[in-house]
Amino acid sequence: QVQLVESGGGLVQAGGSLRLSCAASGRTDRTYTMAWFRQAPGKEREFVAGISWGGGSTYYADSGKGRFTISRDNAKNTVYLQMNSLKPEETAVYYCASMGSLVMPPQAARAYGYWGQGTQVTVSS
């Protein structure tokens, strides 16, 4: 099993920044691909960003390109999401997810076997 715990969410003003963290424990060999998803009330869960084990491959939803950066520190078993220039419409619960293989492209939520409980991000206008 893999346990994922997100942190770093909170309330920010439009145009502000947040850095989310996701700490993994358990079978970290099943965290080859890590990703962030988000889900707003009344909407489907959507892909935000993904990263391979070595960090050499990163993927972003079009909405976050140029503003969001995903990274990971395997020594700490932690993945990060730096979000800049946040918009009110990006208010959502942000979830960390992992899979134990390489599936490309990594946007499909069904490919991930492990999920955190989520952290709330609220962007005020």
C-alpha positions in Angstrom: 0.0 0.0 0.0 0.9 3.6 -0.5 -0.2 6.4 1.8 -0.2 9.9 0.4 -0.7 13.0 2.5 -1.2 16.5 0.9 -0.5 19.7 2.6 0.0 23.4 1.7 -3.5 24.4 0.7 -5.2 27.4 2.0 -6.8 30.8 1.1 -5.0 33.1 -1.3 -5.9 36.2 -3.2 -6.2 36.1 -7.0 -2.7 36.4 -8.5 -1.1 34.8 -5.4 0.9 31.7 -5.1 0.9 28.4 -3.2 3.1 25.4 -3.0 1.5 22.1 -2.3 3.3 19.1 -0.9 2.5 15.4 -1.0 4.4 13.0 1.2 4.4 9.3 0.3 5.0 6.4 2.6 4.6 2.6 2.4 5.5 1.0 -0.9 7.2 3.9 -2.5 8.2 1.6 -5.5 4.6 2.2 -6.5 5.1 5.9 -6.9 6.9 5.8 -10.2 4.5 8.3 -11.7 3.1 11.1 -9.5 0.4 13.6 -10.3 -1.9 16.3 -9.1 -5.6 16.4 -9.8 -8.2 18.8 -8.7 -12.0 18.8 -8.2 -14.3 21.7 -7.8 -17.8 21.4 -6.6 -20.1 20.1 -9.3 -17.3 19.3 -11.7 -15.3 16.2 -12.6 -11.9 15.5 -11.2 -9.3 16.9 -13.7 -5.6 16.4 -14.3 -3.3 19.2 -13.3 0.2 18.0 -13.6 2.3 14.8 -13.7 5.9 13.7 -13.3 8.0 10.6 -13.8 10.3 9.0 -11.3 13.4 10.9 -12.3 11.6 14.1 -13.0 12.7 14.0 -16.6 9.2 13.9 -17.9 6.6 16.4 -16.8 3.1 17.0 -18.1 0.7 19.8 -17.5 -2.9 20.6 -18.4 -3.2 23.5 -20.7 -4.8 25.6 -18.0 -1.6 25.5 -15.9 1.1 25.7 -18.4 3.5 28.5 -17.7 2.1 29.1 -14.2 2.4 25.7 -12.5 5.5 23.6 -11.8 5.6 20.0 -10.6 8.7 18.6 -9.0 9.7 15.8 -6.7 12.4 14.9 -4.2 12.7 11.1 -4.0 15.0 11.3 -1.0 12.1 12.8 0.9 9.4 10.8 -1.0 7.7 14.1 -1.7 6.2 15.7 -4.7 5.4 19.4 -5.0 3.2 21.6 -7.0 4.1 25.3 -7.2 1.2 27.3 -8.4 1.6 30.9 -9.4 -0.8 33.6 -10.6 -3.7 31.7 -9.2 -7.2 32.4 -10.5 -10.5 32.2 -8.6 -11.8 29.4 -11.0 -8.9 27.2 -9.7 -10.6 26.9 -6.3 -10.8 23.2 -5.7 -9.7 20.3 -3.6 -6.3 19.3 -4.9 -5.4 15.6 -4.8 -2.1 13.8 -5.0 -2.0 10.4 -6.8 0.5 7.8 -7.7 1.0 4.7 -9.9 3.7 2.1 -9.9 4.4 2.1 -13.6 4.9 4.5 -16.5 1.7 5.2 -18.4 1.8 7.9 -21.0 0.1 10.2 -21.3 -0.6 10.4 -17.5 -3.8 12.3 -17.5 -6.3 9.5 -16.9 -7.4 9.3 -13.2 -8.2 5.6 -13.6 -4.6 4.8 -14.1 -3.7 5.8 -10.6 -4.0 3.3 -7.8 -3.3 5.5 -4.8 -4.8 8.8 -3.7 -4.5 11.2 -0.9 -7.4 12.8 0.9 -6.9 16.2 -0.7 -6.1 19.7 0.4 -8.4 22.7 -0.1 -7.2 25.6 -2.2 -9.4 28.7 -2.2 -8.6 31.6 -4.5 -10.5 34.8 -3.6 -11.4 37.4 -6.2 
